[in-house]
PDB file of C-alpha atoms in Angstrom:
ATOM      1  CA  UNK A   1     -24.287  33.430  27.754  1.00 42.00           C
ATOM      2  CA  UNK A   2     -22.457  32.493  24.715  1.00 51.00           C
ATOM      3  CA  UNK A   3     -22.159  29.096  23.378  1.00 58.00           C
ATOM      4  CA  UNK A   4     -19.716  26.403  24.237  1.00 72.00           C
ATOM      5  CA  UNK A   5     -17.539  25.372  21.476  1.00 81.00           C
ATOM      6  CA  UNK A   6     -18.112  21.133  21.405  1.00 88.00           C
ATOM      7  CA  UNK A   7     -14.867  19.140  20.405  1.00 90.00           C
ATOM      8  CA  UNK A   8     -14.998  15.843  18.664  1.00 93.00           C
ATOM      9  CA  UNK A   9     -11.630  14.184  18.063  1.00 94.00           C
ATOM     10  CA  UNK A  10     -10.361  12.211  14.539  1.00 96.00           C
ATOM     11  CA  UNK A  11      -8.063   9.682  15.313  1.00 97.00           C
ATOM     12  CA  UNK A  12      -5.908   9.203  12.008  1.00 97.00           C
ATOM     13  CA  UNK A  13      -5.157   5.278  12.318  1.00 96.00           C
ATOM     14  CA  UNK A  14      -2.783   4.230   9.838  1.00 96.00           C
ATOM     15  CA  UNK A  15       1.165   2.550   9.314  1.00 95.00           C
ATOM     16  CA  UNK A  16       3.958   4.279   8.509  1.00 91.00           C
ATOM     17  CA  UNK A  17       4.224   4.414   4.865  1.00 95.00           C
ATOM     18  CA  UNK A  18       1.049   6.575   4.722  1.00 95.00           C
ATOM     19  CA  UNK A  19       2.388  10.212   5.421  1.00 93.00           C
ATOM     20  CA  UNK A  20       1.168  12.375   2.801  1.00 94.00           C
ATOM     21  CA  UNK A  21      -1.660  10.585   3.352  1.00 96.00           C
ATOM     22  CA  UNK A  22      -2.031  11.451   7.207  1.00 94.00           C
ATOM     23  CA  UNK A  23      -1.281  15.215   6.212  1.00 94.00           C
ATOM     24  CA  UNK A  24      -4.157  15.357   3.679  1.00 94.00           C
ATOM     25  CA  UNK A  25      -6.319  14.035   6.101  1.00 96.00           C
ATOM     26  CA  UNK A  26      -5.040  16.956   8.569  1.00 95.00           C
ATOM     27  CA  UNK A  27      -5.656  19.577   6.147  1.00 93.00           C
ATOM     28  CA  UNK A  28      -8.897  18.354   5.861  1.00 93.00           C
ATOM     29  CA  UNK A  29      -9.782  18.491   9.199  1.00 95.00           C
ATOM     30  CA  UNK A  30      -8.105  22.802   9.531  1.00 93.00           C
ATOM     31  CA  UNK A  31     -10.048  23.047   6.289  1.00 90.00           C
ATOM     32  CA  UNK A  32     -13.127  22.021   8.256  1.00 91.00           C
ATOM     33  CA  UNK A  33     -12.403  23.960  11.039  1.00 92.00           C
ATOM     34  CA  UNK A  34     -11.797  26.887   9.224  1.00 89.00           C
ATOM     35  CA  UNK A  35     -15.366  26.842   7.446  1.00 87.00           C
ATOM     36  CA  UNK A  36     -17.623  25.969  10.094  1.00 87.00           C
ATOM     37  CA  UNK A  37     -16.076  26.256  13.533  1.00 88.00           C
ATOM     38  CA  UNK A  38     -16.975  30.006  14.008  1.00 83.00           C
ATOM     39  CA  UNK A  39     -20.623  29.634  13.598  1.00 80.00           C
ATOM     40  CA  UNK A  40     -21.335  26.016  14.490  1.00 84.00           C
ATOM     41  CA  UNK A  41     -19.294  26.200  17.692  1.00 86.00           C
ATOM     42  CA  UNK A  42     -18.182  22.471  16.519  1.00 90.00           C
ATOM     43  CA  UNK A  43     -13.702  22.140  16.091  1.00 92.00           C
ATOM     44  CA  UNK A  44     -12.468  18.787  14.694  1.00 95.00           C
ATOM     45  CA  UNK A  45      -9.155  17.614  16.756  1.00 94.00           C
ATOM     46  CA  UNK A  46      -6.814  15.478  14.672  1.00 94.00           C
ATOM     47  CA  UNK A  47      -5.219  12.646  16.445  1.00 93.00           C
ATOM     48  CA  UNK A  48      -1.941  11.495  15.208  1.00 91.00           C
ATOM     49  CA  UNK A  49       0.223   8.230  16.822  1.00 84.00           C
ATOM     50  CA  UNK A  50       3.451  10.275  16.236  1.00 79.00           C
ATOM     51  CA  UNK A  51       2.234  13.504  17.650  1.00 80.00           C
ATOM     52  CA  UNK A  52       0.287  12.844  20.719  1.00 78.00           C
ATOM     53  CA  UNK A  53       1.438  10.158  21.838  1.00 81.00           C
ATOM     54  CA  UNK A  54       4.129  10.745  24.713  1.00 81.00           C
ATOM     55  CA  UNK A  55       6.719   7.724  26.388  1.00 84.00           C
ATOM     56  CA  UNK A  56       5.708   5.180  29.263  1.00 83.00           C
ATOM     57  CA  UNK A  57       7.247   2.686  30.838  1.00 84.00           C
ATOM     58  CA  UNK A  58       6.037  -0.524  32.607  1.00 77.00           C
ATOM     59  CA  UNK A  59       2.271   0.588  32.102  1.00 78.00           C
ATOM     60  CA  UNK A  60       1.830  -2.022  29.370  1.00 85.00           C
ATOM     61  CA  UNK A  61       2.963  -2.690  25.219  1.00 89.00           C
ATOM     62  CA  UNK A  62       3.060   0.510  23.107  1.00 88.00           C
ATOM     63  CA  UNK A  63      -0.041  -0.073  21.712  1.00 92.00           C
ATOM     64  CA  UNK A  64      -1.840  -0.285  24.953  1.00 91.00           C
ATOM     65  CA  UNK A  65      -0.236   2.782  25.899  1.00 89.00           C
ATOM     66  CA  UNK A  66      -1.563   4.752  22.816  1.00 90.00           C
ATOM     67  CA  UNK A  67      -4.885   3.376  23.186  1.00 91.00           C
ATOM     68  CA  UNK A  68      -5.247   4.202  26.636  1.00 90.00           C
ATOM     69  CA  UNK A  69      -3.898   7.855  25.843  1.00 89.00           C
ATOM     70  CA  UNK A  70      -6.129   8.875  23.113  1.00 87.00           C
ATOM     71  CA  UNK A  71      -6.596   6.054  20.921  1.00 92.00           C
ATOM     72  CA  UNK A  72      -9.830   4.621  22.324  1.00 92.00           C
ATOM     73  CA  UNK A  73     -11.656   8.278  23.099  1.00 90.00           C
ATOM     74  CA  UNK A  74     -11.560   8.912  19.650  1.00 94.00           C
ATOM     75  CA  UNK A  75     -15.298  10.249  18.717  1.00 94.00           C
ATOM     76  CA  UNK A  76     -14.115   9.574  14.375  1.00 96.00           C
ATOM     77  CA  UNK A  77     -11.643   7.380  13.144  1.00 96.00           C
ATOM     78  CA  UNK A  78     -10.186   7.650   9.754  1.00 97.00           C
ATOM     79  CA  UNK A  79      -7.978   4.514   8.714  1.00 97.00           C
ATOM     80  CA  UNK A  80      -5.765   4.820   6.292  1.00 97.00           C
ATOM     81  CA  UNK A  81      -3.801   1.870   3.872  1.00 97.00           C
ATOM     82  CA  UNK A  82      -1.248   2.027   1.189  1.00 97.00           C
ATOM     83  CA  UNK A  83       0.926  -1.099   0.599  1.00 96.00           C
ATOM     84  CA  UNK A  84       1.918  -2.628   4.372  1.00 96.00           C
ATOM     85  CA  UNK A  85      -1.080  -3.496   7.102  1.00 97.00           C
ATOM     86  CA  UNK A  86       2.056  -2.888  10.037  1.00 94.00           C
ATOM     87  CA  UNK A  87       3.340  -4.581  12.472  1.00 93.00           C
ATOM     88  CA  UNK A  88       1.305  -7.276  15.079  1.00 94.00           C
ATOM     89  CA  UNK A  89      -0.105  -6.541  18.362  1.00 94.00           C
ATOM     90  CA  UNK A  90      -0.982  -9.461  21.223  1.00 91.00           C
ATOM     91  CA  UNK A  91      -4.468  -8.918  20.063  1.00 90.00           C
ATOM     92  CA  UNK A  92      -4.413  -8.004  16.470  1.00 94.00           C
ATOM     93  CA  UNK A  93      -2.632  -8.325  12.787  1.00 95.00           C
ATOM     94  CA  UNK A  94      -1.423  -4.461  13.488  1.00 96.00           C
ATOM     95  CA  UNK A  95      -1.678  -1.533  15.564  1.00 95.00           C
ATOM     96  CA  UNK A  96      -3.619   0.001  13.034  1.00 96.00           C
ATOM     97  CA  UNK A  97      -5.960  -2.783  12.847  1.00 96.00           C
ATOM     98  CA  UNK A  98      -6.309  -3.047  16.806  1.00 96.00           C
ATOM     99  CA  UNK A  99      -7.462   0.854  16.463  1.00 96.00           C
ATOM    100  CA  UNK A 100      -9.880   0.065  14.293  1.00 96.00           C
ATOM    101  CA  UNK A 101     -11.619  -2.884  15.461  1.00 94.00           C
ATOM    102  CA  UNK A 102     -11.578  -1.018  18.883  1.00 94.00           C
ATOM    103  CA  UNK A 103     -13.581   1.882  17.550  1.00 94.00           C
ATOM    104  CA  UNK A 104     -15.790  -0.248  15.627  1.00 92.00           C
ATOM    105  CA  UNK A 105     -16.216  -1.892  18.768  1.00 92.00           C
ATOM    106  CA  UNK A 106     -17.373   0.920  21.175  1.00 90.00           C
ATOM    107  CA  UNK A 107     -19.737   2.356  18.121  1.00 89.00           C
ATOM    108  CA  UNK A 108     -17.083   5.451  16.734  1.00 92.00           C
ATOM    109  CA  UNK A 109     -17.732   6.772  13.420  1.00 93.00           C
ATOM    110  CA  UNK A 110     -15.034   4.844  11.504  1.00 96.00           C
ATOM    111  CA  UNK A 111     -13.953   5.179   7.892  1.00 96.00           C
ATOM    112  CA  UNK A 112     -10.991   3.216   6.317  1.00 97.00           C
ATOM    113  CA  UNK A 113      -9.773   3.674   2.827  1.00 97.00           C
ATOM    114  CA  UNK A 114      -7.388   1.344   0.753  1.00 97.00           C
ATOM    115  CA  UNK A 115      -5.214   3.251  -1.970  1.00 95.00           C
ATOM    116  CA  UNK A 116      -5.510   2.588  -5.374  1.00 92.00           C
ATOM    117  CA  UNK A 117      -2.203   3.624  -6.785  1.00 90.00           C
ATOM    118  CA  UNK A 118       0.891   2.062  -7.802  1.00 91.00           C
ATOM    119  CA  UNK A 119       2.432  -0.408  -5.246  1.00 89.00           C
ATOM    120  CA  UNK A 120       6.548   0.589  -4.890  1.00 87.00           C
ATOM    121  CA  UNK A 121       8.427  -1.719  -6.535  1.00 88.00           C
ATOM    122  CA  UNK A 122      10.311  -2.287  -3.235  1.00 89.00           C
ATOM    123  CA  UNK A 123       7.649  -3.183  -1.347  1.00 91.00           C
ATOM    124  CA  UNK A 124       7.390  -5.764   1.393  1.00 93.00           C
ATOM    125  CA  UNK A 125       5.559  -9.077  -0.021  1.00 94.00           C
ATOM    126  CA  UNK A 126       4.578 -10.357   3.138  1.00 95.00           C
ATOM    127  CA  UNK A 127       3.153  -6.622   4.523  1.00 96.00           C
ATOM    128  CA  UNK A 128       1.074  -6.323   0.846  1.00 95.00           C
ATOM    129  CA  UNK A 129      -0.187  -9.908   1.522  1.00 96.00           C
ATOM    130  CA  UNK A 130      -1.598  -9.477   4.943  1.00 96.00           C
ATOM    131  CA  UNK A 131      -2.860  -6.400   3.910  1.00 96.00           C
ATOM    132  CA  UNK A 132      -5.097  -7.998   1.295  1.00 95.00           C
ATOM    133  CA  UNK A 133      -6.082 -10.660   3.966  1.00 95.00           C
ATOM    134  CA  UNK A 134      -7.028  -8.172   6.192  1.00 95.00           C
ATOM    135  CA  UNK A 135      -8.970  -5.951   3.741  1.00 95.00           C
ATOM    136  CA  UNK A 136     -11.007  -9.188   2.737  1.00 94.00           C
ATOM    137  CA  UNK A 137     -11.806  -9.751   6.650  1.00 91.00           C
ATOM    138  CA  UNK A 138     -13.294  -5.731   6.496  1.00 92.00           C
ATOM    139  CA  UNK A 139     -15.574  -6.374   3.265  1.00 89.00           C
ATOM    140  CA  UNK A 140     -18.281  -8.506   5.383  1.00 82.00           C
ATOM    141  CA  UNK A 141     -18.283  -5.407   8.050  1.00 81.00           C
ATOM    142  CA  UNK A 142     -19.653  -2.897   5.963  1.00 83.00           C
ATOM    143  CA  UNK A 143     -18.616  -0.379   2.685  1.00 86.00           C
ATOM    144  CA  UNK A 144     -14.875   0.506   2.003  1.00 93.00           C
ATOM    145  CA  UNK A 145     -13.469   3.560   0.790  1.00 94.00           C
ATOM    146  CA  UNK A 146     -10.549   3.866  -2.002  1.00 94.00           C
ATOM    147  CA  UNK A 147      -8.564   6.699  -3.283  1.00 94.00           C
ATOM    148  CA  UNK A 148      -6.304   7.560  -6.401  1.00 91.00           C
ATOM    149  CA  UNK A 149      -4.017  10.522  -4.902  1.00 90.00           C
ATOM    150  CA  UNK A 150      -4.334  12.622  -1.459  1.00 90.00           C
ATOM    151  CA  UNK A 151      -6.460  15.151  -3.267  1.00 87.00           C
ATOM    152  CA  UNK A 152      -8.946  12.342  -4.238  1.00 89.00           C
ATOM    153  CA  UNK A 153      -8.407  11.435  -0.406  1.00 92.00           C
ATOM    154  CA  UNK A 154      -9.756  14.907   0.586  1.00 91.00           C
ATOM    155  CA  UNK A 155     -12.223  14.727  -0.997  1.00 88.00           C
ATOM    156  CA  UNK A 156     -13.939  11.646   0.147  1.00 90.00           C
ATOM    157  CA  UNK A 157     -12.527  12.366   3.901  1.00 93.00           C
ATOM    158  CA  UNK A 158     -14.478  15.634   4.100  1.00 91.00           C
ATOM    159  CA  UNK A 159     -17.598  14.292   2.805  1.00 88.00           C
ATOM    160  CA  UNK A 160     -17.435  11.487   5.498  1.00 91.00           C
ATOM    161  CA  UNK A 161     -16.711  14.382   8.197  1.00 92.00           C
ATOM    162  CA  UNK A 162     -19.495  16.188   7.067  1.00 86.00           C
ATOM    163  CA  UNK A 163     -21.953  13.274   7.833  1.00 85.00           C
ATOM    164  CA  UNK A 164     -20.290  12.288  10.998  1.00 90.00           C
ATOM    165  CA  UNK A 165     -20.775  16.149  12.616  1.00 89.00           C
ATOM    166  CA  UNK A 166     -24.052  16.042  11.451  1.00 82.00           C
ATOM    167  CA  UNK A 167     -24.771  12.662  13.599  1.00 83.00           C
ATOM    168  CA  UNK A 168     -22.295  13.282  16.636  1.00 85.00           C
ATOM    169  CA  UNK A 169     -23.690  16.891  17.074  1.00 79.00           C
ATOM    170  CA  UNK A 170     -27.694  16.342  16.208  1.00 61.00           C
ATOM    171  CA  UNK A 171     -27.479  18.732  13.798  1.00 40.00           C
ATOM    172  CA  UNK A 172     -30.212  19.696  10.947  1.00 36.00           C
ATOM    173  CA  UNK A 173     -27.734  20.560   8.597  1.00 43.00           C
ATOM    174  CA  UNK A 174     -23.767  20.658   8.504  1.00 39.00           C
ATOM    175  CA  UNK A 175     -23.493  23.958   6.731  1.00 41.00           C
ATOM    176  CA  UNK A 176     -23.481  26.738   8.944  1.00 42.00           C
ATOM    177  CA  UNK A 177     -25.675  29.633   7.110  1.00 44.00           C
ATOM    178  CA  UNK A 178     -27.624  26.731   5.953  1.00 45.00           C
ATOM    179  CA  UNK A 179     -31.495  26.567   7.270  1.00 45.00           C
ATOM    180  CA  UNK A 180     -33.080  23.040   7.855  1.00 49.00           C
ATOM    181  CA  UNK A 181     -35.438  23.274   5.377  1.00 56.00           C
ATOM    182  CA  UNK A 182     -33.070  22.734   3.031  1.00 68.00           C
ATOM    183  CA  UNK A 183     -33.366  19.732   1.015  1.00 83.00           C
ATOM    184  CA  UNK A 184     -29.945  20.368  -1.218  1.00 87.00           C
ATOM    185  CA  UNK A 185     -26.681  19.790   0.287  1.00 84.00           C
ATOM    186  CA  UNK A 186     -24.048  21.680  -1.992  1.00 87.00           C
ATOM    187  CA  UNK A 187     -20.318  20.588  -2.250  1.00 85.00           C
ATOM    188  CA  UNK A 188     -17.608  21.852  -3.657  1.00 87.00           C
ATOM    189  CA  UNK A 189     -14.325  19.694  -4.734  1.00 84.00           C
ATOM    190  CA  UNK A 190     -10.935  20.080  -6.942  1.00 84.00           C
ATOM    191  CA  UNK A 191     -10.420  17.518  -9.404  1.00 84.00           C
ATOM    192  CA  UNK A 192      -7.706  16.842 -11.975  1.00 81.00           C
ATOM    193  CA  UNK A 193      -6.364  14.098 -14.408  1.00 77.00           C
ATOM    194  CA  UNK A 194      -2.573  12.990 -14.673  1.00 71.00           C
ATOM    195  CA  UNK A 195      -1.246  12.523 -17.953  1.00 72.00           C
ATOM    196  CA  UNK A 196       1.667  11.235 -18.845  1.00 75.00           C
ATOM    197  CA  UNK A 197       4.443  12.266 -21.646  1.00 74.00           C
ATOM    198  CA  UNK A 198       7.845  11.794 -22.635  1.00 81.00           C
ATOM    199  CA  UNK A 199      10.009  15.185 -21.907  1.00 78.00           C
ATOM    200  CA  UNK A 200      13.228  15.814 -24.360  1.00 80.00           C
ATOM    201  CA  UNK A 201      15.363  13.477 -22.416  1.00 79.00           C
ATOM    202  CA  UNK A 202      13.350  10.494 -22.889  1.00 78.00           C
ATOM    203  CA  UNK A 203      12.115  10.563 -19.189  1.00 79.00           C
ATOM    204  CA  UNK A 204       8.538   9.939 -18.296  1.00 76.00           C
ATOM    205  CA  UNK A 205       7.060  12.751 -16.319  1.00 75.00           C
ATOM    206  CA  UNK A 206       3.517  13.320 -15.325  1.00 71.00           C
ATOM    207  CA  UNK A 207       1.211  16.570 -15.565  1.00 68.00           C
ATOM    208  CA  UNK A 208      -2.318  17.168 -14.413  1.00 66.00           C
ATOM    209  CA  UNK A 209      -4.487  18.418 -16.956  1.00 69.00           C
ATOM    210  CA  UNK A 210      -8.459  18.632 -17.495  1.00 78.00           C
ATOM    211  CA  UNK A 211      -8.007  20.719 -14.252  1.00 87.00           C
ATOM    212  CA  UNK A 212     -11.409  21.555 -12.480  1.00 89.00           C
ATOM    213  CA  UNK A 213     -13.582  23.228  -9.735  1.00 91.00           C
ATOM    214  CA  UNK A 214     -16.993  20.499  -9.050  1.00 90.00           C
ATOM    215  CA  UNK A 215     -19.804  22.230  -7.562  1.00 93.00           C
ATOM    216  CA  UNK A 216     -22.130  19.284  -6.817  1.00 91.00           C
ATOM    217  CA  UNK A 217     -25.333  19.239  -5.314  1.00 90.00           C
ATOM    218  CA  UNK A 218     -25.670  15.767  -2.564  1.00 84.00           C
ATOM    219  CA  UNK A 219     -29.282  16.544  -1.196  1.00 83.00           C
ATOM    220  CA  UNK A 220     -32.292  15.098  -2.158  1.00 86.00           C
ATOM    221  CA  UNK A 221     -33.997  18.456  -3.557  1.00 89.00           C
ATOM    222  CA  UNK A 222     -32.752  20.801  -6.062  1.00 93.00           C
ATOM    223  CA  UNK A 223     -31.240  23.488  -5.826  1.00 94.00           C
ATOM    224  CA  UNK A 224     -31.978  26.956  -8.570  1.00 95.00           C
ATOM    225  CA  UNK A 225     -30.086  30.043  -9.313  1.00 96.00           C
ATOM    226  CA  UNK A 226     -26.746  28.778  -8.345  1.00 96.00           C
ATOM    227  CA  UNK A 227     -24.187  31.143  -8.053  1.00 95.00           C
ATOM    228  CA  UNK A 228     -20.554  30.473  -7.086  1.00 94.00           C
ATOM    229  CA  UNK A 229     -18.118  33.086  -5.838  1.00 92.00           C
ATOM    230  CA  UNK A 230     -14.371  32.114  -5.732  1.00 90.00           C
ATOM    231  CA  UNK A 231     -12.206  33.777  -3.064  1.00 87.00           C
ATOM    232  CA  UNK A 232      -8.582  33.131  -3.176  1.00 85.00           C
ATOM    233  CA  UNK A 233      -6.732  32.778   0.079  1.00 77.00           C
ATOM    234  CA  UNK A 234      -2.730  34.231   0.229  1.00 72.00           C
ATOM    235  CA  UNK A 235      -0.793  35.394  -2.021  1.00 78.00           C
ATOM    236  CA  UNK A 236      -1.804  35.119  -5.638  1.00 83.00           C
ATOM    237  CA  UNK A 237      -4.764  34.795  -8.503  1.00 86.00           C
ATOM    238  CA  UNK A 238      -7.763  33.074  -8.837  1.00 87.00           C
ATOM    239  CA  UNK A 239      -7.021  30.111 -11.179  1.00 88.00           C
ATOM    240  CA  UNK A 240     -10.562  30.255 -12.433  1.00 90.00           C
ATOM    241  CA  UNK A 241     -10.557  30.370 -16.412  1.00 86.00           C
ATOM    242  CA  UNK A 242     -14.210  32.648 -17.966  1.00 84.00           C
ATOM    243  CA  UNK A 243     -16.494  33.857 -15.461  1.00 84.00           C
ATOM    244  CA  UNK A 244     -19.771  31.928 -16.022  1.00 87.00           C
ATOM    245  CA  UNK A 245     -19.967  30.342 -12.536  1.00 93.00           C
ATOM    246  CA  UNK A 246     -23.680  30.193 -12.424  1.00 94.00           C
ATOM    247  CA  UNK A 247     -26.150  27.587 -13.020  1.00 95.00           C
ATOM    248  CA  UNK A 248     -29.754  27.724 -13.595  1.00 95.00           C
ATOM    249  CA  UNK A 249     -30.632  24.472 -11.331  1.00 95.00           C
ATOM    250  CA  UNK A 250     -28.868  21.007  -9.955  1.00 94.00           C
ATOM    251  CA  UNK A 251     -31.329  18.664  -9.894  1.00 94.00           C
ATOM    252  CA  UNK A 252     -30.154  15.539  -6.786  1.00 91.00           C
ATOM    253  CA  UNK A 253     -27.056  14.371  -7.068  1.00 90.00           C
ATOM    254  CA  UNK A 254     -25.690  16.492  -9.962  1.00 93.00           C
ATOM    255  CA  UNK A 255     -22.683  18.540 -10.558  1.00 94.00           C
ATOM    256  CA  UNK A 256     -21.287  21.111 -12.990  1.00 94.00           C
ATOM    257  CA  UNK A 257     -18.255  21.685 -13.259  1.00 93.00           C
ATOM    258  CA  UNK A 258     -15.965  25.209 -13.457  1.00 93.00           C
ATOM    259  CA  UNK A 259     -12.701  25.308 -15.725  1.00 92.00           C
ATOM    260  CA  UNK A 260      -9.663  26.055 -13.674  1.00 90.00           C
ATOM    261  CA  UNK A 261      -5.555  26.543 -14.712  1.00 88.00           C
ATOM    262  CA  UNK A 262      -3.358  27.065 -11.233  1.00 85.00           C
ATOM    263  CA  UNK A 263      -0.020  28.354 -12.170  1.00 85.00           C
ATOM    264  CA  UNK A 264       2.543  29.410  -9.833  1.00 83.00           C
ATOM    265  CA  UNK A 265       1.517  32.928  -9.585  1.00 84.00           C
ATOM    266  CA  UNK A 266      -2.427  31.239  -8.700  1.00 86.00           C
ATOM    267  CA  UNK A 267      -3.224  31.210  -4.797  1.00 84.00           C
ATOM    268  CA  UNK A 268      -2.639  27.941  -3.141  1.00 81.00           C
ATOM    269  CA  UNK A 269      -6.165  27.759  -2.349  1.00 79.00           C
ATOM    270  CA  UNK A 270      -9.420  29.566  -2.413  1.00 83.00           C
ATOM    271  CA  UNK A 271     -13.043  30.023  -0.400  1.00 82.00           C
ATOM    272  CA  UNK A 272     -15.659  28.810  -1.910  1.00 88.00           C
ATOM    273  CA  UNK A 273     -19.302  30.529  -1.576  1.00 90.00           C
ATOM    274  CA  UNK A 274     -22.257  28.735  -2.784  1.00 93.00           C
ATOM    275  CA  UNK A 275     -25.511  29.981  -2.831  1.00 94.00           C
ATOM    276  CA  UNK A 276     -28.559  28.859  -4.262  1.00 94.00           C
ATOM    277  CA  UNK A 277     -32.734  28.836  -3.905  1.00 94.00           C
ATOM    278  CA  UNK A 278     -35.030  26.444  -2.538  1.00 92.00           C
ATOM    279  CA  UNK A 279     -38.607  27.283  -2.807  1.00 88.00           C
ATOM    280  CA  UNK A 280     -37.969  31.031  -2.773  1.00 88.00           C
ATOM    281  CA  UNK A 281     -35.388  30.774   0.353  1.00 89.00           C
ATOM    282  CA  UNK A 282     -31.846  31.644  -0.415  1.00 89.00           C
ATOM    283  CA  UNK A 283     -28.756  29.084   0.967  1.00 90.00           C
ATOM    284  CA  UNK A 284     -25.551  29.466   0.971  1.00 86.00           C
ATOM    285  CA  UNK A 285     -22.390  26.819   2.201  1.00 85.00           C
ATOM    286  CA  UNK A 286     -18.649  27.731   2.635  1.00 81.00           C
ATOM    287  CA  UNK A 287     -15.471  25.690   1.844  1.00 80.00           C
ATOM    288  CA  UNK A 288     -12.086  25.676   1.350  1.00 78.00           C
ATOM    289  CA  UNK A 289     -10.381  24.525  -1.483  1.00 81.00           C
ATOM    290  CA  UNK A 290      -6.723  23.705  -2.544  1.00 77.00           C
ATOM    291  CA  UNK A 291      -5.262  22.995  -5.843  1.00 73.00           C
ATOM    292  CA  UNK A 292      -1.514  22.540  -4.566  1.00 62.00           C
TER     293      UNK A 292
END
């Protein structure tokens, strides 16, 4: 009889000036899906306030309503903050907040990240301010997350998914080809720098250079013979620069790191095969990557 496919659902709390935001979050979640749903029989359902929630009348506030539809049977929640906290419920400084203090509540998996970039110079003082408030009230309840850009969100998102399938599900490992006497848990992540220069018309633009693939190892055993195969996905080129994707050994919690260069005629994005030796047994993990 073949197995059951289990669902766990991400609710993706946060206020409205956090849409790219949201979306990174969502391609975490199909990037998830897309490396381990197959063969762990485990899908991640996103949960968005502006997608699946539907109208009601005289049932209660609009908050009330979204808990009740989906809100509150959220198995993960992922809260998200740039420069406003939102508006007050009858119960809370925001809807946002309300989410999250619900799910806290009823012991979900939550996660809630502040961003660390530039605050618009338009923004609202009095939004900023309770935000701050509020994120001082969250410090006694445990560890915070922060993030430069949505790529540096992705990063740190999937990481925290990975954990929270490997609790909700009783799994030995989250990877799927992955045995449980492995020790090393492999990752792989795109990272870049912004720099920024002065173009011939005296405007200030911004470029991301020191561009990079980082194949680091999260486990508490090493991992030997590493190899790394790079797969693009659509239309286009590997961005990869040389072809020395190999690494002798990655002792805990080490990296290396493989030179890349998209371009526009590069793929958007590209599987990622790790696989490495433990005691003689071979390992292997799969992931998705994007650069755009």
């Amino acid at each position: 009889m073949p197995l059951q496919t289990t669902t766990l659902t991400v609710l993706i709390a946060s206020p409205g000036d956090t849409a790219l935001e949201r979306d990174a979050v969502e391609d975490v979640i199909r990037s998830w899906n897309s490396d381990h749903t197959l063969e762990q029989k485990v899908h991640l359902l996103a949960l968005r306030w502006e997608l699946d929630s539907f109208p009601v009348i005289g049932r209660g506030t609009a908050q009330e309503m979204v808990n009740s539809q989906f809100a509150d049977k959220a198995d993960i929640v992922v809260g998200l903050f740039y420069s406003r906290l939102g508006h007050p419920t009858a119960s809370a400084p925001s809807g946002t907040a309300e989410e999250i203090s619900r799910a806290v509540d009823r012991g979900a998996a939550v996660h809630v990240f502040f961003s660390g970039a530039n605050i618009p110079q338009d923004h609202d003082a009095q939004q900023f301010a309770a935000l701050r408030e509020f994120r001082e009230q969250l410090r006694g309840s445990g560890l915070l997350g922060a993030y430069s850009s949505p790529d540096d969100l992705k990063a740190k998102v999937r990481t925290c998914l990975e954990h929270d399938v490997h609790l909700l599900t009783d799994a030995v490992e989250t990877a799927s080809a992955q045995s449980p006497a492995s020790a090393a848990v492999m990752r792989c992540r795109y990272l870049s720098e912004d720099q920024q220069y002065t173009d011939s018309l005296g405007r200030l633009k911004t470029r991301q250079v020191r561009q990079r693939l980082r194949v680091e190892n999260l486990g508490t055993g090493a991992a030997e013979h590493i190899e790394v195969v790079v797969e693009p996905l659509g239309e286009g080129a590997s961005p990869v620069v040389g072809d020395d994707l190999t690494a002798e050994r990655l002792p805990s919690h080490t990296y290396f790191d493989i030179p890349v260069a998209p371009t526009f005629g590069s793929s958007p994005q590209a599987r990622v095969v790790i696989t490495w030796e433990e005691s003689g047994e071979q390992f292997s993990e799969r992931q998705t990557v994007r650069w755009t």
